């Protein structure tokens, strides 16, 4: 088994490292851009796994596109210096990012107990990049509401996907013909 295909690497290590690397690279452009690094890291991690399919045929695939579109809109808002792109300050940024991370971790538990391992992995990816946003809010105090918006949209999308799952995690959550078209355990 390859370590690169393990769910722990795909859900924790890859998003965290990508988000941290993007934050550090964008810091050269400016602090307001570096705050968008967590969202861009999430998009890159989602591009690596599970990948963007067009046309999106399931709710989980639509969630990936919603994350990409909201990140692009946040980048446009930062480019145009729209309202909400100013840094919140260290204390407010820390509170917002910690709450977002806790919400993502609660989504992980909900998805795992609800029967969708794909949504649990996507929520874990969200939690990992939210952890990078916490580090960035603490280190640089440059987190803005607009830079956190794509993470919030992703979290709301995961919650909606979990709400629409069939009760008991029965028939529509499996890898064949259900709403989790990507999830086929390869680590057995």
C-alpha atoms as one frame of an Amber mdcrd trajectory, in Angstrom:
protein
   0.000   0.000   0.000   1.251   3.437  -0.879   1.317   6.047   1.859   0.067
   8.632  -0.640  -3.223   6.757  -1.066  -3.890   6.330   2.633  -6.940   8.289
   3.872  -4.970   9.799   6.774  -2.414  11.271   4.379  -5.088  12.513   1.965
  -7.216  14.028   4.718  -4.673  15.414   7.182  -1.117  15.663   5.926  -1.677
  16.735   2.318  -4.149  19.587   3.020  -2.129  20.857   5.983   1.175  20.904
   4.085  -0.368  22.422   0.946  -2.190  25.135   2.887   0.925  25.998   4.889
   3.085  26.114   1.747   0.567  28.303  -0.094   0.341  30.673   2.897   4.115
  31.035   2.971   4.302  31.603  -0.788   1.499  34.158  -0.758   3.151  36.014
   2.112   5.639  37.316  -0.444   2.730  38.993  -2.258   1.222  40.441   0.908
  -0.427  39.550   4.193  -3.969  39.969   2.901  -3.189  37.406   0.189  -1.497
  35.032   2.601  -4.720  34.776   4.577  -6.301  33.140   1.517  -3.669  30.391
   1.606  -5.774  28.014   3.707  -8.617  28.137   1.179  -6.259  27.697  -1.768
  -4.584  24.804   0.041  -7.998  23.164   0.439  -8.723  23.575  -3.262  -5.339
  22.081  -4.190  -5.837  19.171  -1.793  -9.296  18.539  -3.250  -7.802  18.634
  -6.744  -5.335  15.920  -5.705  -8.057  13.870  -4.021 -10.907  13.270  -4.845
 -10.505  15.513  -7.910 -12.864  17.778  -9.821 -15.301  16.033 -12.178 -17.364
  17.908 -14.709 -20.290  17.706 -14.856 -20.818  17.126 -11.185 -23.156  14.160
 -10.796 -23.463  13.979  -7.007 -23.731  16.351  -4.084 -20.179  15.565  -3.018
 -18.864  16.542  -6.444 -20.885  19.776  -6.354 -19.326  20.532  -2.964 -15.859
  20.523  -4.529 -16.955  22.993  -7.197 -18.595  25.227  -4.580 -15.284  25.329
  -2.722 -13.408  26.286  -5.893 -15.908  28.989  -6.903 -16.043  30.520  -3.408
 -12.228  30.616  -3.285 -12.088  32.350  -6.657 -14.703  34.869  -5.513 -12.710
  35.516  -2.332  -9.580  36.080  -4.433 -11.518  38.516  -6.607 -12.750  40.380
  -3.514  -9.183  40.630  -2.195  -8.006  41.874  -5.589 -10.672  44.582  -5.617
 -10.124  45.367  -1.899 -13.817  44.889  -1.233 -15.278  45.363   2.247 -14.346
  42.496   4.527 -10.822  42.103   3.208  -9.255  44.028   6.081  -7.612  41.876
   8.772  -9.736  41.178  11.842  -6.884  41.449  14.320  -5.183  38.711  16.278
  -7.842  38.104  18.931 -10.881  38.182  16.636  -9.072  36.171  13.964  -8.080
  33.520  16.483 -11.613  33.240  17.824 -13.096  32.933  14.325 -10.588  30.359
  13.103 -10.731  28.258  16.289 -14.536  28.168  16.069 -14.286  27.186  12.405
 -11.837  24.399  13.265 -14.081  23.084  16.043 -17.064  23.150  13.672 -15.052
  21.199  11.068 -14.062  18.588  13.650 -17.679  18.200  14.716 -18.552  17.667
  11.042 -15.934  14.893  10.941 -17.639  13.112  13.836 -21.098  13.643  12.326
 -20.007  12.285   8.945 -18.180   9.288  10.408 -21.141   8.369  12.586 -23.576
   9.149   9.765 -22.033   6.597   7.430 -20.280   8.716   4.798 -16.532   8.221
   4.865 -16.096  10.531   1.867 -17.766  13.394   3.709 -15.776  12.531   6.841
 -12.552  12.787   4.846 -13.624  16.073   3.252 -14.530  17.454   6.681 -11.137
  16.318   7.982  -9.482  18.165   5.093 -11.464  21.248   6.104 -10.330  20.796
   9.711  -6.677  20.488   8.653  -6.696  23.686   6.601  -8.676  25.455   9.328
  -5.803  24.552  11.638  -3.485  26.360   9.231  -5.822  29.360   9.380  -5.530
  29.257  13.202  -1.743  29.234  12.938  -1.847  32.090  10.453  -4.239  34.137
  12.613  -1.949  33.632  15.602   1.327  34.208  13.749   0.504  37.035  11.355
  -2.863  38.381  12.569  -3.933  38.818   8.948  -7.079  36.697   8.700  -9.995
  38.515   7.111 -13.662  37.532   6.924 -13.406  37.151   3.143 -10.467  34.742
   3.417 -12.490  32.502   5.752 -15.623  32.563   3.592 -14.588  29.627   1.309
 -13.908  27.481   4.382 -17.297  28.402   5.790 -19.034  27.629   2.469 -17.321
  24.227   2.389 -18.391  23.481   5.952 -21.994  24.459   5.215 -21.908  22.316
   2.075 -20.652  19.294   4.014 -23.357  19.828   6.630 -26.020  19.992   3.900
 -24.684  16.823   2.263 -24.816  15.073   5.643 -28.353  16.306   6.234 -29.495
  14.903   2.890 -28.012  11.435   3.498 -30.545   8.649   3.878 -31.323   7.817
   7.527 -29.041   5.263   9.126 -26.355   5.563   6.466 -28.007   2.803   4.471
 -28.098   2.208   0.739 -27.194   5.662  -0.761 -23.899   6.068   1.047 -21.875
   3.223  -0.386 -19.238   3.465  -3.072 -21.340   1.784  -5.766 -24.255   3.804
  -7.052 -24.601   6.002  -3.965 -23.720   9.589  -3.221 -20.092   8.739  -2.431
 -18.807   7.930  -5.922 -15.151   8.388  -4.973 -15.052   6.329  -1.845 -13.688
   2.892  -2.590 -11.370   1.732   0.193  -8.009   0.813  -1.298  -6.130   0.265
   1.943  -7.542  -3.218   2.677
